[in-house]
mmCIF file of C-alpha atoms in Angstrom:
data_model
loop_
_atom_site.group_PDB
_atom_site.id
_atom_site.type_symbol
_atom_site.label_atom_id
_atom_site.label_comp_id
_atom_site.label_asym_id
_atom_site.label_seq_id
_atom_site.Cartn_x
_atom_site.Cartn_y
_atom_site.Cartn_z
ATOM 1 C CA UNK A 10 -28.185 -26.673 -20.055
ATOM 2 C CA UNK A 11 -27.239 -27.986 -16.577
ATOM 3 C CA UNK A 12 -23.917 -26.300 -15.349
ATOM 4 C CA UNK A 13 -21.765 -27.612 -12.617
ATOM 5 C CA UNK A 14 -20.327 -24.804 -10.318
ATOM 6 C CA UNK A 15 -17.190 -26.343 -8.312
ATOM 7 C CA UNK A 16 -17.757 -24.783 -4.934
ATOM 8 C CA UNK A 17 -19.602 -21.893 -3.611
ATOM 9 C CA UNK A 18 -17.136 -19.122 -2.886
ATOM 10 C CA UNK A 19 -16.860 -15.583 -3.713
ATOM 11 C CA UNK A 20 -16.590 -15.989 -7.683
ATOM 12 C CA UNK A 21 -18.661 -19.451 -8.793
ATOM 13 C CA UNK A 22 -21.324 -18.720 -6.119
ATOM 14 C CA UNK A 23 -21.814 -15.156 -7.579
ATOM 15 C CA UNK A 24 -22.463 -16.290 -10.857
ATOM 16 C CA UNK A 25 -23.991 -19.823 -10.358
ATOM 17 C CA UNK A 26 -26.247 -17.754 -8.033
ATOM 18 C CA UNK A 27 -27.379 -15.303 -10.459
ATOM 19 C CA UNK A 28 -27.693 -17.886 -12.832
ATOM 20 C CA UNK A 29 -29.557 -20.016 -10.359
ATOM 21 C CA UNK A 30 -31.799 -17.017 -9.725
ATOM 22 C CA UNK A 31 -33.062 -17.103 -13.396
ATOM 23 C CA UNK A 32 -34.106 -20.459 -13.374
ATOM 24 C CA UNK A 33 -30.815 -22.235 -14.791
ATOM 25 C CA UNK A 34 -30.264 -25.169 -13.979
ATOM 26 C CA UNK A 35 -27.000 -25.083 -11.666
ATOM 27 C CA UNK A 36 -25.869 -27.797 -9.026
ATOM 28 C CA UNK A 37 -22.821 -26.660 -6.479
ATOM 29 C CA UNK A 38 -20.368 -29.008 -6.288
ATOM 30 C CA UNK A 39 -19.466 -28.531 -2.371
ATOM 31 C CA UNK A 40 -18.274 -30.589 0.824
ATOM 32 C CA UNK A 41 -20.762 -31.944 3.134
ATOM 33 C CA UNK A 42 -20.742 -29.234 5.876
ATOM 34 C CA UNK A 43 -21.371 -26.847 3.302
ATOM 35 C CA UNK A 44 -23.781 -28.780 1.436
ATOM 36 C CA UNK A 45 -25.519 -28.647 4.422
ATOM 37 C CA UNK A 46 -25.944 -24.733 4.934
ATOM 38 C CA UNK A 47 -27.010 -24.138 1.921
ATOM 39 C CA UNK A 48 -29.499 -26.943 1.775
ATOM 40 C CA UNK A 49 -31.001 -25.154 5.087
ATOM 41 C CA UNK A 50 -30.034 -21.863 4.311
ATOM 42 C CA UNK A 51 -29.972 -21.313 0.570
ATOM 43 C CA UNK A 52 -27.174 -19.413 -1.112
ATOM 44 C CA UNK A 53 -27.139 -15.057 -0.277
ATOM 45 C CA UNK A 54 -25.667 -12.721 -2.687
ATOM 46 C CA UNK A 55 -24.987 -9.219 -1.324
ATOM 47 C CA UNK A 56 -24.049 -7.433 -3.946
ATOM 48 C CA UNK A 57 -24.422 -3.575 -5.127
ATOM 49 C CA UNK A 58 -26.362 -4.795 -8.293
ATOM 50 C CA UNK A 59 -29.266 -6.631 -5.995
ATOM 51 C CA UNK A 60 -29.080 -8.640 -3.110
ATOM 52 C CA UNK A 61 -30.850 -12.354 -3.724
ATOM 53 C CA UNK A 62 -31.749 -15.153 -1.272
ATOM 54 C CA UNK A 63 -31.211 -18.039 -3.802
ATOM 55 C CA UNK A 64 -32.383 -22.099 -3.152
ATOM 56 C CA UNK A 65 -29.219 -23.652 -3.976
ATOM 57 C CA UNK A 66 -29.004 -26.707 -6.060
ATOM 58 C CA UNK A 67 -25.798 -28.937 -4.097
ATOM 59 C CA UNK A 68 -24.300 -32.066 -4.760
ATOM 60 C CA UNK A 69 -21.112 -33.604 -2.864
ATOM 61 C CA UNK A 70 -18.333 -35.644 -4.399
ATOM 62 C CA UNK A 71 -20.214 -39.164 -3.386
ATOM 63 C CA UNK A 72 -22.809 -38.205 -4.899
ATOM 64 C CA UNK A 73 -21.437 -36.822 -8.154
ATOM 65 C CA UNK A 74 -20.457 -39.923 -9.550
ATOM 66 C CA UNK A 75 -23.894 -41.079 -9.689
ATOM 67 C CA UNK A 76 -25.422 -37.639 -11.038
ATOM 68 C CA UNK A 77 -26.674 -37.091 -14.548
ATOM 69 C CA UNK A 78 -24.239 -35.592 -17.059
ATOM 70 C CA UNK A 79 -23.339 -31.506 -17.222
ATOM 71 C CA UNK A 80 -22.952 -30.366 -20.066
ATOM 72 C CA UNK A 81 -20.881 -27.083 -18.399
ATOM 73 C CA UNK A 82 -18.144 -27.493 -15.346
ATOM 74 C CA UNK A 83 -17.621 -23.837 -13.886
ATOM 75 C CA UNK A 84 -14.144 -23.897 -12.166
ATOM 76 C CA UNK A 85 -13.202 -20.577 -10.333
ATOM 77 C CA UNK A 86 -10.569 -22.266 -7.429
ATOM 78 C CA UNK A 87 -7.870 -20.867 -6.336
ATOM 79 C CA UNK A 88 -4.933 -21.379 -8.316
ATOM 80 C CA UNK A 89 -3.231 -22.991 -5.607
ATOM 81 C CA UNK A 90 -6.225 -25.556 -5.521
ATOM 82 C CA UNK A 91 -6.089 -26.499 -9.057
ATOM 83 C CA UNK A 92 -4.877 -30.355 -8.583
ATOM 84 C CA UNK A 93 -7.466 -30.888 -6.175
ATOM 85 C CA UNK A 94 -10.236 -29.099 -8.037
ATOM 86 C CA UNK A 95 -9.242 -31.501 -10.774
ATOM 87 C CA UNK A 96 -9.863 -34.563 -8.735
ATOM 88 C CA UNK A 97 -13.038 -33.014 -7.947
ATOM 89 C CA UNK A 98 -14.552 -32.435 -11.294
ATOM 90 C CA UNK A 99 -12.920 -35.613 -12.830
ATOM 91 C CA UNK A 100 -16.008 -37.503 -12.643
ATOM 92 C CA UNK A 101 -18.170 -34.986 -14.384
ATOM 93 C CA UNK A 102 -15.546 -34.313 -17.129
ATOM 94 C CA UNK A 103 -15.604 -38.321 -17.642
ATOM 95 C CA UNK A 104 -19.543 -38.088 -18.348
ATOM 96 C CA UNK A 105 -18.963 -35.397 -20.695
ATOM 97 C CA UNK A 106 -18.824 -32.284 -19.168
ATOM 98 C CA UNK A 107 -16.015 -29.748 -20.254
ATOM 99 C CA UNK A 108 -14.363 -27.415 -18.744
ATOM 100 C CA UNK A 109 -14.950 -23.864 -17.815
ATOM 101 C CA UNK A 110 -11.965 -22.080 -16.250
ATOM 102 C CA UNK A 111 -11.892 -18.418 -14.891
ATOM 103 C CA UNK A 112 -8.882 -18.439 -13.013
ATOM 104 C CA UNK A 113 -6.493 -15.501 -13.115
ATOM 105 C CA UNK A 114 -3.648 -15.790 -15.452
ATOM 106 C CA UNK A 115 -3.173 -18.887 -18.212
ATOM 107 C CA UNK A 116 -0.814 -21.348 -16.070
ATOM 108 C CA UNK A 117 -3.615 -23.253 -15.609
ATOM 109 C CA UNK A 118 -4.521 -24.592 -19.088
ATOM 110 C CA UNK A 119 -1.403 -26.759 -18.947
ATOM 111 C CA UNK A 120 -2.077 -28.822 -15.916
ATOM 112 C CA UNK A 121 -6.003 -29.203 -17.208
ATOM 113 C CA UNK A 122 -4.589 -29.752 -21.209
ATOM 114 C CA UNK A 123 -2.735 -32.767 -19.827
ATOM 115 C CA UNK A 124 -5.327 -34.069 -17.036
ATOM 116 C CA UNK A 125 -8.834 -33.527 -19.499
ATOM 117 C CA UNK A 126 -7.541 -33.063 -22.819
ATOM 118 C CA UNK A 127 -7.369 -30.080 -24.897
ATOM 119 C CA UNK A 128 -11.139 -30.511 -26.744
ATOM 120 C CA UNK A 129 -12.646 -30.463 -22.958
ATOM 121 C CA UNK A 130 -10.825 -27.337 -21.289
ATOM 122 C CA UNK A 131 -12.744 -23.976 -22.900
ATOM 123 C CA UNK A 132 -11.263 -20.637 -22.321
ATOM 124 C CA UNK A 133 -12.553 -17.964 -20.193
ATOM 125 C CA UNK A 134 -12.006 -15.369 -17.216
ATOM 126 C CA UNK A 135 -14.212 -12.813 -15.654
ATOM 127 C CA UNK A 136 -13.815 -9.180 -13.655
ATOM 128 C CA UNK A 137 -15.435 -9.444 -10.090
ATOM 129 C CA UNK A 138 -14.209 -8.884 -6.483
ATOM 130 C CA UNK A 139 -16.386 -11.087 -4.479
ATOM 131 C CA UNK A 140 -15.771 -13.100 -0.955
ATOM 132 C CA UNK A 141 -16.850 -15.215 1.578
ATOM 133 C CA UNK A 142 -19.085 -13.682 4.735
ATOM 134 C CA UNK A 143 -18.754 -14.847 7.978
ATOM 135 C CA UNK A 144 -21.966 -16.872 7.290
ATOM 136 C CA UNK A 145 -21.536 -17.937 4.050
ATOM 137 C CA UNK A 146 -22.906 -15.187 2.065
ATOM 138 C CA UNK A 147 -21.352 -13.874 -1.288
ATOM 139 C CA UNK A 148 -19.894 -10.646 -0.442
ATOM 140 C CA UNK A 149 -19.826 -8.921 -4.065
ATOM 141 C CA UNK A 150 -17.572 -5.960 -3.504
ATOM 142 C CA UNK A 151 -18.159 -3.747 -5.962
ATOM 143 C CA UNK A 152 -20.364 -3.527 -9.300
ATOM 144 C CA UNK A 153 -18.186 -4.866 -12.285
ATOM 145 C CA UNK A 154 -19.032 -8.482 -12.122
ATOM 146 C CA UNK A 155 -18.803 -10.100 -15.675
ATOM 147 C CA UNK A 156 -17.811 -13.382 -17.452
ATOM 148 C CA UNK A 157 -15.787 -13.449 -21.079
ATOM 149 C CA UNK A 158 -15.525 -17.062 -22.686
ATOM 150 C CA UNK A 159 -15.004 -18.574 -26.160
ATOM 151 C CA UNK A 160 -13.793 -21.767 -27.816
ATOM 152 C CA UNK A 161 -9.527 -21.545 -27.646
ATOM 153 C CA UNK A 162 -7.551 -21.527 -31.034
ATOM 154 C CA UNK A 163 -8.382 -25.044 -32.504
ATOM 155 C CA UNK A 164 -11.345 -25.748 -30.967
ATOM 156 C CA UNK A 165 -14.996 -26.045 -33.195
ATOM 157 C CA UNK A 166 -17.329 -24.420 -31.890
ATOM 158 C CA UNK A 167 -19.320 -25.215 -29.024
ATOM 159 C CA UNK A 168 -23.155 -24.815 -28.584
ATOM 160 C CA UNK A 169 -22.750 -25.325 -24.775
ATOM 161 C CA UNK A 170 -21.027 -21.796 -24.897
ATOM 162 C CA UNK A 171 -24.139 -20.351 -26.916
ATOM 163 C CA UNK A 172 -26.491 -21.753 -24.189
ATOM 164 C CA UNK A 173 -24.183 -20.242 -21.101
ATOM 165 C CA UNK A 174 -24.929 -16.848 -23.316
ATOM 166 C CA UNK A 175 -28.235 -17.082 -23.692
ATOM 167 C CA UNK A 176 -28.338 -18.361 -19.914
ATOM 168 C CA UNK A 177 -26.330 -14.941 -18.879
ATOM 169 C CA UNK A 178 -28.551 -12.830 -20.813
ATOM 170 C CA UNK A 179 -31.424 -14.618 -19.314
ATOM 171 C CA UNK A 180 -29.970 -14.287 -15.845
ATOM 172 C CA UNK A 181 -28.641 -10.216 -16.524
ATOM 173 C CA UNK A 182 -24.825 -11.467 -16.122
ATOM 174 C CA UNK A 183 -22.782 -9.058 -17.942
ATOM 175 C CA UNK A 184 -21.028 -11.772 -20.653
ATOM 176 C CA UNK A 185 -19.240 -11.550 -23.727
ATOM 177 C CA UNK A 186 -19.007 -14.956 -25.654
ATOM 178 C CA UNK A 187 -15.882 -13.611 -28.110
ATOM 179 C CA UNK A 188 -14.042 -15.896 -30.692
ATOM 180 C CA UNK A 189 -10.668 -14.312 -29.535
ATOM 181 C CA UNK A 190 -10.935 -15.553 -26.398
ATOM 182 C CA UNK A 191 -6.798 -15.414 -26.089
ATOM 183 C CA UNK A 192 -6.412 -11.835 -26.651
ATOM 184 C CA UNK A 193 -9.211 -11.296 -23.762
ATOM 185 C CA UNK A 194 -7.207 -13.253 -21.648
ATOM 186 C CA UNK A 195 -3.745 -11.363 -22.255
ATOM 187 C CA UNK A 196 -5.432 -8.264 -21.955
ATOM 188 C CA UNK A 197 -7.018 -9.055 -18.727
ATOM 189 C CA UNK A 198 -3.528 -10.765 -17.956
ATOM 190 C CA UNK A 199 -1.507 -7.845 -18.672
ATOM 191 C CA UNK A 200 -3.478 -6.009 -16.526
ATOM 192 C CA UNK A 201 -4.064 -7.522 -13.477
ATOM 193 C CA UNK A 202 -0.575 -8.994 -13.061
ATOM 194 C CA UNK A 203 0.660 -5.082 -13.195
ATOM 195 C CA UNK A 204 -2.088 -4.261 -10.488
ATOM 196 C CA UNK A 205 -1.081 -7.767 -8.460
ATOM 197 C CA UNK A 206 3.010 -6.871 -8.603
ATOM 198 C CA UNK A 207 2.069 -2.966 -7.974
ATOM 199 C CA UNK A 208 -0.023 -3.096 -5.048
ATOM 200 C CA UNK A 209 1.195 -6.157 -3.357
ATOM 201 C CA UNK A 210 4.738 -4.897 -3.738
ATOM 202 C CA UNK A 211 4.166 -1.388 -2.014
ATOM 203 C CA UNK A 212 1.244 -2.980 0.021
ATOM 204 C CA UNK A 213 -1.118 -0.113 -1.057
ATOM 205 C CA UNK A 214 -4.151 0.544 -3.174
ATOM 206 C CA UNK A 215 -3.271 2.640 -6.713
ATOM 207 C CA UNK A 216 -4.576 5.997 -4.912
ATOM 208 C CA UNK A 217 -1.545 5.916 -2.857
ATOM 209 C CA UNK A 218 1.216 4.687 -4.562
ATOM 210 C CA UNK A 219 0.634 6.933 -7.460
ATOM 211 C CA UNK A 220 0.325 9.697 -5.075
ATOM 212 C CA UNK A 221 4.283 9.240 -4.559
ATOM 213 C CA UNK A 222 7.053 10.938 -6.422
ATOM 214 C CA UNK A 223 7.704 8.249 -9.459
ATOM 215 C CA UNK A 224 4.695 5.924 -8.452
ATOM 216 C CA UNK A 225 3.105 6.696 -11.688
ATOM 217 C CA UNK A 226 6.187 5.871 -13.481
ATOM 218 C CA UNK A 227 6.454 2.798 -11.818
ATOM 219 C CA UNK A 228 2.847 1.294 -12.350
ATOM 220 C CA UNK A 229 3.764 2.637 -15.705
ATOM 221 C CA UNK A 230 6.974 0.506 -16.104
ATOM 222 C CA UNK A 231 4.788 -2.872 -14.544
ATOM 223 C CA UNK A 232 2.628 -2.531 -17.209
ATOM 224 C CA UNK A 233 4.929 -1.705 -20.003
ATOM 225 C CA UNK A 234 6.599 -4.610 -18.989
ATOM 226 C CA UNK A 235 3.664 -7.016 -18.891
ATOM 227 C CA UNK A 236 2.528 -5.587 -22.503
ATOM 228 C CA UNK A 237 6.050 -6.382 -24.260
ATOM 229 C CA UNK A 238 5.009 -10.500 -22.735
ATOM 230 C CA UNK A 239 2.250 -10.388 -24.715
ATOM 231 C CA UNK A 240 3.286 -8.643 -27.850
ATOM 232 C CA UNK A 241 6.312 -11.745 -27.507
ATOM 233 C CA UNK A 242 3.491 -13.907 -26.891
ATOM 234 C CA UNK A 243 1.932 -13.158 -30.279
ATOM 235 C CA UNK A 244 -0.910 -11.229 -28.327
ATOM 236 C CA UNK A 245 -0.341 -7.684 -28.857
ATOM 237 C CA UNK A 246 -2.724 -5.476 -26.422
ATOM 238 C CA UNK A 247 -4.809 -3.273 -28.730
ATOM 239 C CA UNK A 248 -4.047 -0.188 -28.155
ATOM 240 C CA UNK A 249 -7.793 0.684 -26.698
ATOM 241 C CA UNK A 250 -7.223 -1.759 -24.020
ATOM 242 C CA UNK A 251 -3.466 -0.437 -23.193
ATOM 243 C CA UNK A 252 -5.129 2.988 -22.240
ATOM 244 C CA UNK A 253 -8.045 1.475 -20.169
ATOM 245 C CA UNK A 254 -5.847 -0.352 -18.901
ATOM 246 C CA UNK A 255 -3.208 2.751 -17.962
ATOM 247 C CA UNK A 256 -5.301 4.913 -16.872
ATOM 248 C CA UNK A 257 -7.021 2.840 -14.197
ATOM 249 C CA UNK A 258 -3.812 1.478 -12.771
ATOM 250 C CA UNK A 259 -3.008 5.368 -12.769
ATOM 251 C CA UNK A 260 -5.609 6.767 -11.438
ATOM 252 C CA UNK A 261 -4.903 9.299 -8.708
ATOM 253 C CA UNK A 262 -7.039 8.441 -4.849
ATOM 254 C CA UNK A 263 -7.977 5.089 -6.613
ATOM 255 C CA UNK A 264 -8.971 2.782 -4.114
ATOM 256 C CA UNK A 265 -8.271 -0.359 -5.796
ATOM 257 C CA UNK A 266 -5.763 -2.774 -4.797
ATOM 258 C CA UNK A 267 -5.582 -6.867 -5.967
ATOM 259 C CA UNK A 268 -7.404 -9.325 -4.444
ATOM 260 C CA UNK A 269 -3.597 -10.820 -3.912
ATOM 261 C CA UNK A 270 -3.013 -7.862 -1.977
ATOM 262 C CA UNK A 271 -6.345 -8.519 -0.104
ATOM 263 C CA UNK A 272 -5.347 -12.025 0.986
ATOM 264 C CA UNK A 273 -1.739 -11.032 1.415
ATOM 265 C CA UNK A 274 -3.204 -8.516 4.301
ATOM 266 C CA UNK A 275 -5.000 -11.431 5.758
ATOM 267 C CA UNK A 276 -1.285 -13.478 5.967
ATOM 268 C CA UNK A 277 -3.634 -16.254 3.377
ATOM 269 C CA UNK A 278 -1.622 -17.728 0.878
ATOM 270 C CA UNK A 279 -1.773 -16.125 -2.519
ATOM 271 C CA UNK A 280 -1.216 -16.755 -6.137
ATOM 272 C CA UNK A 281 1.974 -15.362 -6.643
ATOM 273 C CA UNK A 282 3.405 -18.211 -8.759
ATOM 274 C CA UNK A 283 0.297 -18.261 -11.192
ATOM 275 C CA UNK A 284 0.225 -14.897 -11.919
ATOM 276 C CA UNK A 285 3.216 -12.379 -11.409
ATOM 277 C CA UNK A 286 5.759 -15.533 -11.225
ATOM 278 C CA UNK A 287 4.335 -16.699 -14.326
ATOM 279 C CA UNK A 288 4.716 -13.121 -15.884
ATOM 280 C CA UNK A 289 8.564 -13.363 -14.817
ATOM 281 C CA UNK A 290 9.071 -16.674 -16.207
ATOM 282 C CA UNK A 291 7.194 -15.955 -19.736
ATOM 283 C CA UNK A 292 9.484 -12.887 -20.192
ATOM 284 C CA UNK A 293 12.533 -14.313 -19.076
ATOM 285 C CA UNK A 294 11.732 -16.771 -22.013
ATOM 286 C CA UNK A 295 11.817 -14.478 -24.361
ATOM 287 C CA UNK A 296 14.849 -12.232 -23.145
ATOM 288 C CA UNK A 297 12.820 -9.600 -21.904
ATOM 289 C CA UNK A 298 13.926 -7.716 -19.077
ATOM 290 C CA UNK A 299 11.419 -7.092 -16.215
ATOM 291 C CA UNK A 300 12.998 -5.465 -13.189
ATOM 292 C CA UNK A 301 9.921 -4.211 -11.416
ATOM 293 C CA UNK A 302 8.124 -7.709 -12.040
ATOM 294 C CA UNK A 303 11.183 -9.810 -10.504
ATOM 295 C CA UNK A 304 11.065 -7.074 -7.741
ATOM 296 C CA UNK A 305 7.373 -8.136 -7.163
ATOM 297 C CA UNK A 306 7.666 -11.514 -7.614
ATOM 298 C CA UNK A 307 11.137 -11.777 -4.723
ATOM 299 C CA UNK A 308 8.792 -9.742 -2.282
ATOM 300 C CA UNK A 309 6.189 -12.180 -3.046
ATOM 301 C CA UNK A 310 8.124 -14.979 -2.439
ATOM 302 C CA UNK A 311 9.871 -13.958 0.664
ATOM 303 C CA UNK A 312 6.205 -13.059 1.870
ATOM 304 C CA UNK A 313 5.382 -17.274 0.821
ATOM 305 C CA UNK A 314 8.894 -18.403 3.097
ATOM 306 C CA UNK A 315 7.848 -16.386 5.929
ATOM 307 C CA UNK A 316 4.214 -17.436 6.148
ATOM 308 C CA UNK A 317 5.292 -20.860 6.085
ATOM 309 C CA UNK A 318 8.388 -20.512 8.142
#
């Protein structure tokens, strides 16, 4: 199988790194400058399940058009990057490559639906915190760090998805290749759009917010609201899932806070829109009131003006 990894951040360079590392073969689609690094440098994952000095396979848009077909295209942008992602990739998805996404949330599939076609844009997500170093290392930030994919409703199955399992398994990547890959998604959805809207809102990690007179109830009330989407959505939570869920976005002196609220911290731009936005729109759609999303989502926008302002 050769898999095409757009970029080399936090989240494609852990995994096409690890994959790398086993011996798969994985070319990072990159811009020249960093092309250049990690031709001279190779591609370094610090991370609390090994660190790895890996030789790192790159390729730059010139020269993609004249590569040999992928059979895999491993896109893990920034939501905010998705049209110009696109661009990127076209050329590979024209040879006959499809389409790998694991970006948060499922506003996504739309824009690659219309630009690739539904039959070339596979479902998938994954559960890692994982940035950039100030040289270009993979910072992997804490041990979960694991990829779910699957064909979408409608779609035959695809042996390029058996391969990237066997690959993962080869490689150690904690993977789960699931034929309800929608109900993974809305779970993961569910959950992480409560965590975004919680912590970003009260710009503070679970541990503390909970610590406050009703800040259980409200993480509570985030995620109730988030589960009636999905039950709307025809993707009920299972129930297993609901308490996992709960009791991590619960849990008293957590640490954890989203990655939005991470980037929000650092005055980046963030994907409010894609995820908690989203959330807000989907319920409005169905007539479901979600006061503590829409409070999320104004604070979130009103954080967007003033960066920009």
């Amino acid at each position: 199988m050769r898999l095409l990894v757009l970029g080399a951040g936090g989240t494609g360079g852990y995994f096409g790194g690890r994959l790398a590392q086993a011996g798969i073969d994985v070319s990072f689609l990159v811009r020249p400058a960093r092309a250049a690094l990690l031709r001279e440098r190779g591609l370094r994952i610090l991370s609390p399940l090994g660190d790895a000095d890996v030789p790192a396979q790159v390729i730059t848009a010139d020269e993609l058009r004249d590569a040999a077909p992928f059979d895999l295209i491993l896109l893990s942008c920034k939501a905010y990057d998705l049209e110009s992602a696109m661009e990127a990739i076209a050329p590979a998805v024209d040879a006959g490559g499809r389409v790998l996404p694991l970006l948060n949330g499922l506003r996504h599939y739309e824009p690659l639906d219309a630009r690739f076609g539904f039959d070339n844009v596979l479902g998938g997500l994954c559960f890692i915190s994982a940035t950039l170093g100030a040289e270009g290392e993979i910072l992997h930030l804490g041990k979960p760090a694991s990829m779910t994919f699957g064909e979408r409703d409608g779609q035959a199955p695809d042996g390029r998805l058996q391969a990237l399992a066997a690959a993962c398994a080869q490689a150690g990547v904690d993977h789960l290749y699931t034929p309800d890959i929608a109900q993974a998604q809305w779970t993961k959805y569910s959950f992480l759009t409560a965590l975004a809207a919680g912590t970003c809102l009260m710009r503070s990690p679970i541990g503390t917010i909970v610590a406050g007179e009703g800040g259980v109830d409200f993480m509570t009330a985030l995620h109730e609201e988030c589960l009636a989407v999905a039950v709307a959505s025809g993707q009920p939570v299972p129930p297993p899932a609901q308490a996992s869920a709960r009791e991590t976005l619960t849990a008293a002196d957590s640490p954890l806070k989203a990655s939005m609220l991470r980037d929000l911290e650092a005055g980046q731009r963030v994907e409010a829109a894609h995820i908690v936005g989203d959330m807000v729109h989907r319920a409005a759609a169905h007539g479901i009131a979600a006061p503590c999303l829409q409070a999320a989502w104004t604070h979130l926008q009103a954080y967007e003006a003033q960066r920009n302002a």
